[in-house]
Short mmCIF file of C-alpha atoms in Angstrom, two decimals:
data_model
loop_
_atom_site.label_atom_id
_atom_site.label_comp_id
_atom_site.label_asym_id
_atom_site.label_seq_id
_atom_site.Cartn_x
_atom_site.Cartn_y
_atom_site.Cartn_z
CA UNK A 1 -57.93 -24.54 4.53
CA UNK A 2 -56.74 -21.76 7.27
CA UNK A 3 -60.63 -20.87 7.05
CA UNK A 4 -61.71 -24.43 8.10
CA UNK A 5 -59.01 -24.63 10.80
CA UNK A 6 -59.89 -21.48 12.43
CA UNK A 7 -63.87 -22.41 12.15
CA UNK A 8 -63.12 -26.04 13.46
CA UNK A 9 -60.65 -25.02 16.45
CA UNK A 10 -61.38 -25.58 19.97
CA UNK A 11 -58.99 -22.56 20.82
CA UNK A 12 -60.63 -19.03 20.17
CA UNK A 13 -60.26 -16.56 18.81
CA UNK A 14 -58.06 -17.08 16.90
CA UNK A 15 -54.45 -15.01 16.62
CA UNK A 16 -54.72 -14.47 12.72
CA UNK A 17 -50.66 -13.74 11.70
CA UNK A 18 -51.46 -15.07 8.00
CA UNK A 19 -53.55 -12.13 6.50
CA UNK A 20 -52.52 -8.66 5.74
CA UNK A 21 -55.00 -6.71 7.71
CA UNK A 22 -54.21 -3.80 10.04
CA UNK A 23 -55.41 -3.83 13.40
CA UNK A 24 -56.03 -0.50 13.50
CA UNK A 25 -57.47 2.89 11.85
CA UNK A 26 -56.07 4.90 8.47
CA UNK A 27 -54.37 8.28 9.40
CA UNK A 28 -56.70 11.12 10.50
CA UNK A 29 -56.19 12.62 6.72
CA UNK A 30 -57.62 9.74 5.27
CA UNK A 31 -60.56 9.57 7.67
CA UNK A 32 -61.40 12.99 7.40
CA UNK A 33 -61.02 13.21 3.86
CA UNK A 34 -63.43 9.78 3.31
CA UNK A 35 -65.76 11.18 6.31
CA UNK A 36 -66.20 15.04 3.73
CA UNK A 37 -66.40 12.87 0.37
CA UNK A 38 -69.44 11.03 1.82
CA UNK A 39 -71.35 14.29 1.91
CA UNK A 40 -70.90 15.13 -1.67
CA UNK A 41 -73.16 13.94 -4.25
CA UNK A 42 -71.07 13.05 -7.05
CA UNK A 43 -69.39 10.86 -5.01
CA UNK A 44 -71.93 8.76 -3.35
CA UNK A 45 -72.93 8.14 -7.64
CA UNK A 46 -70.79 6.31 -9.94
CA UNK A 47 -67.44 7.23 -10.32
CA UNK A 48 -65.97 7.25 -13.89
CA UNK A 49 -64.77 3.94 -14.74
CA UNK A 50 -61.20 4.83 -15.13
CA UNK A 51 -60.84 6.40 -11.30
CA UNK A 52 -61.77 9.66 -10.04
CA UNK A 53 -59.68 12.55 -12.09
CA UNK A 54 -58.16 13.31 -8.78
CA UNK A 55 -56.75 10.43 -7.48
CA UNK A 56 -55.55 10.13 -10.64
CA UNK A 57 -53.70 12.90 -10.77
CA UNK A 58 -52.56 12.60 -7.19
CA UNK A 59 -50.66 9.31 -8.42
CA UNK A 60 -49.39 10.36 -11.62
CA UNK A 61 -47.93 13.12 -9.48
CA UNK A 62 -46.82 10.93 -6.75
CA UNK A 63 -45.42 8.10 -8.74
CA UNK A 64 -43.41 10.22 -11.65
CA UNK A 65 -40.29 10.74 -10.04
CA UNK A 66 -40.21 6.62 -8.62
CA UNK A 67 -40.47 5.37 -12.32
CA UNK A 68 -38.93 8.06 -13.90
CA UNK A 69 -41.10 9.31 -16.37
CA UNK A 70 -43.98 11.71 -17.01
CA UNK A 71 -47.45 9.90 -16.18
CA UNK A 72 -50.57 11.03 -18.01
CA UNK A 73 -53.17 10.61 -15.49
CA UNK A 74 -55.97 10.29 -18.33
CA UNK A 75 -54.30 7.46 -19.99
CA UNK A 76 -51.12 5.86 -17.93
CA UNK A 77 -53.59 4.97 -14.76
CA UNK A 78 -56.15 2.60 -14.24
CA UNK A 79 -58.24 2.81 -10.80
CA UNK A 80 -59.20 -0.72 -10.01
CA UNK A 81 -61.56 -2.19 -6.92
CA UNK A 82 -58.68 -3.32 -4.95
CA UNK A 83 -55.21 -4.51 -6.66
CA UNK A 84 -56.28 -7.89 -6.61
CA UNK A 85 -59.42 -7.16 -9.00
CA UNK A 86 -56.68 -4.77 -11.23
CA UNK A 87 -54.81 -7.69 -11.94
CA UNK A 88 -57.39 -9.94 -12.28
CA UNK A 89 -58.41 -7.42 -15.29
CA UNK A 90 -55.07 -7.13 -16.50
CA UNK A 91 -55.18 -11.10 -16.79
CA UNK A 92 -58.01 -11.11 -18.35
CA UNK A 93 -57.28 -8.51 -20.36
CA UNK A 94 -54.32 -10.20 -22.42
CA UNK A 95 -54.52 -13.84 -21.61
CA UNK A 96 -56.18 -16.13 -23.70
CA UNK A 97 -57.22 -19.76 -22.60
CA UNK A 98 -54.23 -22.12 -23.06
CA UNK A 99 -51.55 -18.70 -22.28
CA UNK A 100 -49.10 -19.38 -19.64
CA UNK A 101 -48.27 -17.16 -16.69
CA UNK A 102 -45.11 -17.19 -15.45
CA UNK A 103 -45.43 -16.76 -11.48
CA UNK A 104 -42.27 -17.18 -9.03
CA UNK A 105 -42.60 -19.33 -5.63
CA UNK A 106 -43.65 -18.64 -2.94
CA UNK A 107 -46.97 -16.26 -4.05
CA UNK A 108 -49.97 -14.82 -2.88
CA UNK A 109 -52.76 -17.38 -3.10
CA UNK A 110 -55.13 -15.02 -4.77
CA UNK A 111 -52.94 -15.52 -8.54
CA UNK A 112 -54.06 -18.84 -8.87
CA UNK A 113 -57.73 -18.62 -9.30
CA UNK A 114 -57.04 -15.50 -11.12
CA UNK A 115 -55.00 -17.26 -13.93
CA UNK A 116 -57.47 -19.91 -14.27
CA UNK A 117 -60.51 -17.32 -14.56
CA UNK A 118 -58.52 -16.24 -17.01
CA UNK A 119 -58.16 -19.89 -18.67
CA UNK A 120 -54.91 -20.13 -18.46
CA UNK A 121 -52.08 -22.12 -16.79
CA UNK A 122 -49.44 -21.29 -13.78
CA UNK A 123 -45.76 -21.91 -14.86
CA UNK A 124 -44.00 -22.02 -11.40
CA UNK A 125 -40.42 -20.69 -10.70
CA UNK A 126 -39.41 -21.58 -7.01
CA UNK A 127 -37.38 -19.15 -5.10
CA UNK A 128 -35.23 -21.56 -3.29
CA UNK A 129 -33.47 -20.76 0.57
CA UNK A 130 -30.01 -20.86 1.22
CA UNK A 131 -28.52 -23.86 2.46
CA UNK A 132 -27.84 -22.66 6.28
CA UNK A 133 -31.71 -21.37 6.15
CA UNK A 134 -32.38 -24.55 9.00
CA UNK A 135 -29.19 -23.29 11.62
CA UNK A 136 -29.01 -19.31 11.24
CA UNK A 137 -31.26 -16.27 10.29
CA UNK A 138 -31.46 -15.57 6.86
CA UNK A 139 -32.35 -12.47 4.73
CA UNK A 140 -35.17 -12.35 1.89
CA UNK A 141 -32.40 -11.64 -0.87
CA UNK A 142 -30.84 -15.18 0.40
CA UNK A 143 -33.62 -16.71 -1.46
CA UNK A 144 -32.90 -16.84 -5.31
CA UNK A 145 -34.29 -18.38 -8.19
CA UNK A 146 -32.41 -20.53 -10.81
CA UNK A 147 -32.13 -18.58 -14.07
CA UNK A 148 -32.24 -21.78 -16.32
CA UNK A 149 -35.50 -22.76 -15.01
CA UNK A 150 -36.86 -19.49 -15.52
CA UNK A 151 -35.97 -19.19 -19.31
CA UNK A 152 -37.65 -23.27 -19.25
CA UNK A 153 -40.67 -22.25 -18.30
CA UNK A 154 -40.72 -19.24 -20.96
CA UNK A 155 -42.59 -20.62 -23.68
CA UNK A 156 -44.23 -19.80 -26.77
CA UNK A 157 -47.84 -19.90 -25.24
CA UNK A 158 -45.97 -17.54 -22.14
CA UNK A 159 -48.11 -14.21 -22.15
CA UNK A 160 -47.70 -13.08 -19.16
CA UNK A 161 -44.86 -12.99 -15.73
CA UNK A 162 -45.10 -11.68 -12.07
CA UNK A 163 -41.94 -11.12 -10.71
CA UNK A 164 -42.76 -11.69 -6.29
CA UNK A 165 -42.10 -13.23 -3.82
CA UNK A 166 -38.52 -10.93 -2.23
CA UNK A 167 -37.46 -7.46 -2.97
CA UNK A 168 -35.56 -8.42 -6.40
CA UNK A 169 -31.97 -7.11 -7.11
CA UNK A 170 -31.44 -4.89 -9.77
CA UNK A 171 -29.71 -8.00 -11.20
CA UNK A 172 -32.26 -10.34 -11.40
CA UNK A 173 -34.66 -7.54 -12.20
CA UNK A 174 -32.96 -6.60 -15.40
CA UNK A 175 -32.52 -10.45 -16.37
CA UNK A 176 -36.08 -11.34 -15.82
CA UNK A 177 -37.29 -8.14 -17.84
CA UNK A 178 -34.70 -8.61 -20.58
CA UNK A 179 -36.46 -12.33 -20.79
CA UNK A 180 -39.78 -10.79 -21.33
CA UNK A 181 -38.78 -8.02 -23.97
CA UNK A 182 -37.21 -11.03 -25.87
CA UNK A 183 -40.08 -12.92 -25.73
CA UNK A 184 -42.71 -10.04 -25.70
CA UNK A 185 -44.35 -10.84 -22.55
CA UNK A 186 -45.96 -8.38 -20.19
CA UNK A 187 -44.49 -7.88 -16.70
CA UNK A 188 -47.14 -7.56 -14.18
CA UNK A 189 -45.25 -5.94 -11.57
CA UNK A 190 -46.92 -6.12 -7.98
CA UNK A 191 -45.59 -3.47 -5.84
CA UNK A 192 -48.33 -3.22 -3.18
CA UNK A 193 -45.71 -3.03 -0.85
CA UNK A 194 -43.75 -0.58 -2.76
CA UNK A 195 -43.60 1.97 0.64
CA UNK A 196 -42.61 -0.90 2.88
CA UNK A 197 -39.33 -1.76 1.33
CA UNK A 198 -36.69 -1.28 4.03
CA UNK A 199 -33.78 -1.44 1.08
CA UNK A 200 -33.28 -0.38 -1.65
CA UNK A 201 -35.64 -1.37 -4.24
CA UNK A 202 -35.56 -1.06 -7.71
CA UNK A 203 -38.69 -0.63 -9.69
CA UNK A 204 -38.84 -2.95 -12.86
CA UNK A 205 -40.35 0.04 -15.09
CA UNK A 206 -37.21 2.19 -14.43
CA UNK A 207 -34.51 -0.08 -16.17
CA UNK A 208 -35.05 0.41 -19.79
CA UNK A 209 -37.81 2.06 -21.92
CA UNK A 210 -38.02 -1.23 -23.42
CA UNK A 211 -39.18 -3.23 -19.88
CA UNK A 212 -41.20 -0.01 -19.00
CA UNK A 213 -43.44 -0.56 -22.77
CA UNK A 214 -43.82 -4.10 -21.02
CA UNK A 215 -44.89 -3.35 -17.36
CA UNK A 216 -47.81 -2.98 -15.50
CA UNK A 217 -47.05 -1.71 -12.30
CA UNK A 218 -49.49 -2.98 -9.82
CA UNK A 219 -50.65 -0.57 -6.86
CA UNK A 220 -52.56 -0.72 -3.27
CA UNK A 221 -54.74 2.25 -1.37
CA UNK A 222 -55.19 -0.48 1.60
CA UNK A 223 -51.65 -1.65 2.04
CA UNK A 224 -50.33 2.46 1.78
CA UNK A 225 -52.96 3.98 4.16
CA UNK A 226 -53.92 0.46 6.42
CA UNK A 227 -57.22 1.01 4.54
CA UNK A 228 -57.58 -2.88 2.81
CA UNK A 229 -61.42 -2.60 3.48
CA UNK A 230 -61.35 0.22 1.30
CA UNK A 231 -60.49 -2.02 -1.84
CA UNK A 232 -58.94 0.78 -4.10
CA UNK A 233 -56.05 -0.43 -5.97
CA UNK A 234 -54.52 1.04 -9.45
CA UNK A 235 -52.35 0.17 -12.23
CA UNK A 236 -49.40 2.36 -14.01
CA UNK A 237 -48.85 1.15 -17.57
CA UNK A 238 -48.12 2.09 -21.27
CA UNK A 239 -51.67 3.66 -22.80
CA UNK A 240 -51.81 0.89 -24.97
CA UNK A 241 -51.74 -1.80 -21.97
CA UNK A 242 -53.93 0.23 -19.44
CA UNK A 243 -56.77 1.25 -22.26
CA UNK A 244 -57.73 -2.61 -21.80
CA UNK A 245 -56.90 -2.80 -18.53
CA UNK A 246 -59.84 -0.25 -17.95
CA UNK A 247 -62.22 -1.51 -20.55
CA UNK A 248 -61.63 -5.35 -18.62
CA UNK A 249 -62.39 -3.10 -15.25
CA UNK A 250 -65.47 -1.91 -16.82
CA UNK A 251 -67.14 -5.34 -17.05
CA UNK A 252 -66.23 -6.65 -14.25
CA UNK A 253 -67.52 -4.44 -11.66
CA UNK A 254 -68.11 -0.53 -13.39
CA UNK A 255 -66.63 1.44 -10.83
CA UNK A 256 -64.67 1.63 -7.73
CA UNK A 257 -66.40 3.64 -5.35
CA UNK A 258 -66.24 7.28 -4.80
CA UNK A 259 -65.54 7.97 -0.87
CA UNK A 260 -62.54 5.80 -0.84
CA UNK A 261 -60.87 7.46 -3.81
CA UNK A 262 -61.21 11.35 -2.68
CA UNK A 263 -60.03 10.46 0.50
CA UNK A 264 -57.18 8.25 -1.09
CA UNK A 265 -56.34 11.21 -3.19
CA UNK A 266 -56.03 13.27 -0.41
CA UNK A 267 -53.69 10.94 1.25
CA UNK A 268 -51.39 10.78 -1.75
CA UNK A 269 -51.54 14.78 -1.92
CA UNK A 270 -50.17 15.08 1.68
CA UNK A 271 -48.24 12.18 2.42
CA UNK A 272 -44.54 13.40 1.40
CA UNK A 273 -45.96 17.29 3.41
CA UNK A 274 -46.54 15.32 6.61
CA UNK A 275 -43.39 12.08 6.63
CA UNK A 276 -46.21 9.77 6.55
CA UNK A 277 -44.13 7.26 4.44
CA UNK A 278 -41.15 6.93 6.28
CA UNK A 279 -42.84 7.25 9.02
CA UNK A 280 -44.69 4.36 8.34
CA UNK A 281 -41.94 2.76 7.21
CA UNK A 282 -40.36 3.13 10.43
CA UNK A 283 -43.29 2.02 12.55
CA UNK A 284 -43.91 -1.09 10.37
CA UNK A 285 -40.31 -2.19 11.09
CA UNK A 286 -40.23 -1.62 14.68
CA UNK A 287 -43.65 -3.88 15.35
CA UNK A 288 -41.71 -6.21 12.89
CA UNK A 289 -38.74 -6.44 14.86
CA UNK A 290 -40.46 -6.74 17.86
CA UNK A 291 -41.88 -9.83 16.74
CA UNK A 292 -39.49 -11.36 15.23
CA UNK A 293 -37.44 -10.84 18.70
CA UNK A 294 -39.98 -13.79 19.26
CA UNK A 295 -37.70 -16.21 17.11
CA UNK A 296 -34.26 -15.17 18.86
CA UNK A 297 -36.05 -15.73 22.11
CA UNK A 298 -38.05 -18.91 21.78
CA UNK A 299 -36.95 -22.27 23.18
CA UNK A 300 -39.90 -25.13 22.76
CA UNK A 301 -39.94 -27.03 25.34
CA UNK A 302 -39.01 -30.91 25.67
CA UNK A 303 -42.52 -33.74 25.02
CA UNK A 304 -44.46 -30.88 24.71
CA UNK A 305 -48.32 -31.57 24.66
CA UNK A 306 -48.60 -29.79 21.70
CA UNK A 307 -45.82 -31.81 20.29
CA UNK A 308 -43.12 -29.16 20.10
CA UNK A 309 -39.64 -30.31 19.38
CA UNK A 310 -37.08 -29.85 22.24
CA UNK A 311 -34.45 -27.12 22.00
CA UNK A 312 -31.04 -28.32 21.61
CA UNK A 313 -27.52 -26.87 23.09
CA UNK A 314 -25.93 -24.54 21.18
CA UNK A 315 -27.41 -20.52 20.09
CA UNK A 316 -27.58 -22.40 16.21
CA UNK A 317 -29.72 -25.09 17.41
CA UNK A 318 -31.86 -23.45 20.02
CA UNK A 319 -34.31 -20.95 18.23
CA UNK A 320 -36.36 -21.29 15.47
CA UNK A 321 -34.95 -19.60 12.50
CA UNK A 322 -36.48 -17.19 9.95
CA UNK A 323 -36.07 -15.25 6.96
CA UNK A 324 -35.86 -11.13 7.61
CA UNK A 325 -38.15 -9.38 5.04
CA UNK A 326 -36.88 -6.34 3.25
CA UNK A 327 -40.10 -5.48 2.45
CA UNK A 328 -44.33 -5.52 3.66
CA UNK A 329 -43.93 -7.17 6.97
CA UNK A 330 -44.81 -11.12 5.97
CA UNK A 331 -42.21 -13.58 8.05
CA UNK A 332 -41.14 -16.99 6.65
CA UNK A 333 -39.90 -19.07 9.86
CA UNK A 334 -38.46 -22.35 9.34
CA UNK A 335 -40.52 -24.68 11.47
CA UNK A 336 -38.44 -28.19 11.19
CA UNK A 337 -38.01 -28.50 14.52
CA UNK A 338 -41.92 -28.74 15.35
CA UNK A 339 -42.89 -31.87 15.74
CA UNK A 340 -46.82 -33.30 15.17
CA UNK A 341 -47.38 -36.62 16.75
CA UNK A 342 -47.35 -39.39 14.84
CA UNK A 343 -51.20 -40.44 15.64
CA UNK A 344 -52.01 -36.94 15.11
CA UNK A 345 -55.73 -36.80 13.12
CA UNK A 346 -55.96 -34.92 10.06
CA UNK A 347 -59.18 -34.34 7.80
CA UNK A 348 -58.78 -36.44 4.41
CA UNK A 349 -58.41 -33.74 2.67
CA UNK A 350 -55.37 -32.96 3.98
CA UNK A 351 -53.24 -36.07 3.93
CA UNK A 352 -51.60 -36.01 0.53
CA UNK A 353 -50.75 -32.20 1.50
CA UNK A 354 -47.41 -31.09 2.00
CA UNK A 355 -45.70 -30.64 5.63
CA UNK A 356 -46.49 -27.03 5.64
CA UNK A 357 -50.37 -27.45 4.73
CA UNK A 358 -50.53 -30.26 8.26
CA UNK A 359 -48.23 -27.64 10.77
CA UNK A 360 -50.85 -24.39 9.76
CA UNK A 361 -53.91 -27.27 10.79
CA UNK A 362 -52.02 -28.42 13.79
CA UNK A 363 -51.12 -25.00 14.82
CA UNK A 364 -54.49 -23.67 14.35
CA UNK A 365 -55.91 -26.72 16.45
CA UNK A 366 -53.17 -26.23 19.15
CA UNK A 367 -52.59 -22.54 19.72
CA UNK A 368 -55.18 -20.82 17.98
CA UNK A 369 -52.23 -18.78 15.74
CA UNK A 370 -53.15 -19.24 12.38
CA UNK A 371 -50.10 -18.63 9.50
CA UNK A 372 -49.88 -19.29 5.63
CA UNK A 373 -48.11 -22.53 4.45
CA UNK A 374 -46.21 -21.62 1.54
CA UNK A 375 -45.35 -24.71 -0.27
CA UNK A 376 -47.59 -23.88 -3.34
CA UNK A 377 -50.02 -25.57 -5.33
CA UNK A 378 -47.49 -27.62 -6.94
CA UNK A 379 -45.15 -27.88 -4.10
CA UNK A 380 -42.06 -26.58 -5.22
CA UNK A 381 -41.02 -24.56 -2.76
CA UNK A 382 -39.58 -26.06 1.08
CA UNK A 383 -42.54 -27.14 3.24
CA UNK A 384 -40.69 -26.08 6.49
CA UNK A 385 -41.74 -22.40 5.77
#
């Protein structure tokens, strides 16, 4: 739909806040690193299936001490064309059609087709705001999910859950993996944005041996280095888990290509030597601050010809209001107080959409700013987001 909106709008180019690209280049390690690799033969040939023996090791080394275990970099680590093909394999890996996957509210868009490649069905538990989310600015961990719907959508055919959507507590963490041990279900953990976490998180394969024989921990090249063309992605796991993981990999596209890895191995093998992660850390959250100084400081204006709803007196009423990630750098602004005329024309395929689905159109149409509606295929979560 964003696609459409952005093809069919009179305003361009388009200001695309709804993808998680970088606007500009990996660090000078990286670059270097890719620019040697592409003069060696072996790896401008096909890589072994599993990932390149040194990236490999480069994460086993770099990711021991944050699970808190030895990693065997033969048998714990799958190299994968991007993390969204990983889990695809890890999907279709274990899930047979007529399996359930367990997938929390709001969620990257990419799950669902994955889980239906897969043959099997979404089981949806909304993360739900706080009740002042509409009059003040709220944090990620205000959102929470109700622990009675998660254990109702646990069922017999559940083989599979992804714990997203916020930086979990070590609470809910522990609850949602002691679910899944119960009920021997595998945890696919995403942590693509496992360096961008600006508190502290907690790491679902740390809290028991138990969880950790249950958890695939899900990991991007792209989002670590601002390299997402790159498509290198990996997964930590048990060797029983990742041995299919791999073998799934195999089938579905051989290899991930060569360059990308050395160079991503190199970046792994310097990163801690040079700050490069708190760095980055720290540079994320200023440009993240900086916009989100947009929200504190926007007023819309009164009859608006883009139909923006008039600020009202008071600070509470005044600004748009929006949840504060704690981690990657994706904003959720409450958008209630926009208005879309009543006459306003949609396509067709749009008019039994939620709210949410209408605003991203409208605002696309409008301003040329194109941003994610998060309501969900089966609309649980608010469409004011």
């Amino acid at each position: 739909m964003v696609n459409s909106a952005a093809a069919a709008s009179p305003v361009q180019p388009i200001a695309n806040l709804g993808q998680g690209f970088f606007g500009y280049n990996p660090p000078a390690l990286l670059l270097n690193a890719a620019k040697e690799a592409l003069n060696r033969v072996d790896c401008n040939q096909y890589s072994p299936t599993k990932g390149r023996p040194r990236l490999k090791k480069a994460l086993a080394t770099s990711y021991a001490p944050l699970l808190g275990k030895s990693i065997n970099p033969e048998t714990d680590i799958a190299i994968t064309t991007g993390a969204n093909e990983g889990m695809l394999c890890a999907m279709m890996a274990f899930v047979e059609p007529g399996d359930e996957i367990v997938v929390f509210e709001p969620f990257f868009d990419q799950y669902i087709p994955s889980i239906e490649l897969a043959g099997a069905t979404a089981k949806f538990v909304p993360l739900s705001p706080p009740s002042n989310a509409s009059t003040k600015k709220t944090a990620a961990s205000d959102w929470v999910f109700d622990m009675e719907t998660l254990r109702q959508a646990v069922t017999p055919k559940t083989k599979m859950l992804n714990p997203l959507g916020k930086v979990f507590s070590r609470g809910e963490l522990l609850a949602i993996g002691e679910i899944c041990v119960k009920n021997s279900i595998i945890i696919l953990s995403d942590e693509v944005y496992d360096r961008l976490s600006y508190v502290p998180f907690t790491r679902i394969a740390t809290l028991s041996p138990e969880i950790s024989s249950h958890t695939l921990t899900v990991g991007s090249v792209g989002k670590a280095f601002y390299a997402t063309g790159w498509r290198v992605g990996f997964l930590i796991g048990p060797e029983a888990m990742i041995k299919y993981v791999s073998t799934t990999h195999t089938r579905v596209c051989y290899a991930t290509p060569g360059p990308q890895q050395e160079a991503a191995a190199v970046g792994y093998e310097e990163a801690d030597l040079e700050n490069f992660w708190e760095e980055s850390k720290a540079d994320i959250q200023r440009k993240m601050n900086k916009f989100n100084a947009i929200w504190d400081e926007l007023g819309l204006p009164v009859n608006s010809s883009h139909g923006l709803a008039a600020p009202k007196t008071g600070m509470t009423e005044r600004f748009l209001q929006y949840t504060e990630p704690q981690g990657g750098y994706f904003v959720l602004v409450n958008t209630s107080k926009i208005r879309i005329p009543e006459d306003y024309v949609f396509p067709a395929e749009l008019q039994d959409k939620p709210r949410d689905y209408r605003l991203s159109w409208f605002i696309i149409q409008e301003l040329g700013v194109a941003a994610i509606p998060t309501s969900g295929s089966e609309n649980h979560s608010p469409s004011n987001f």
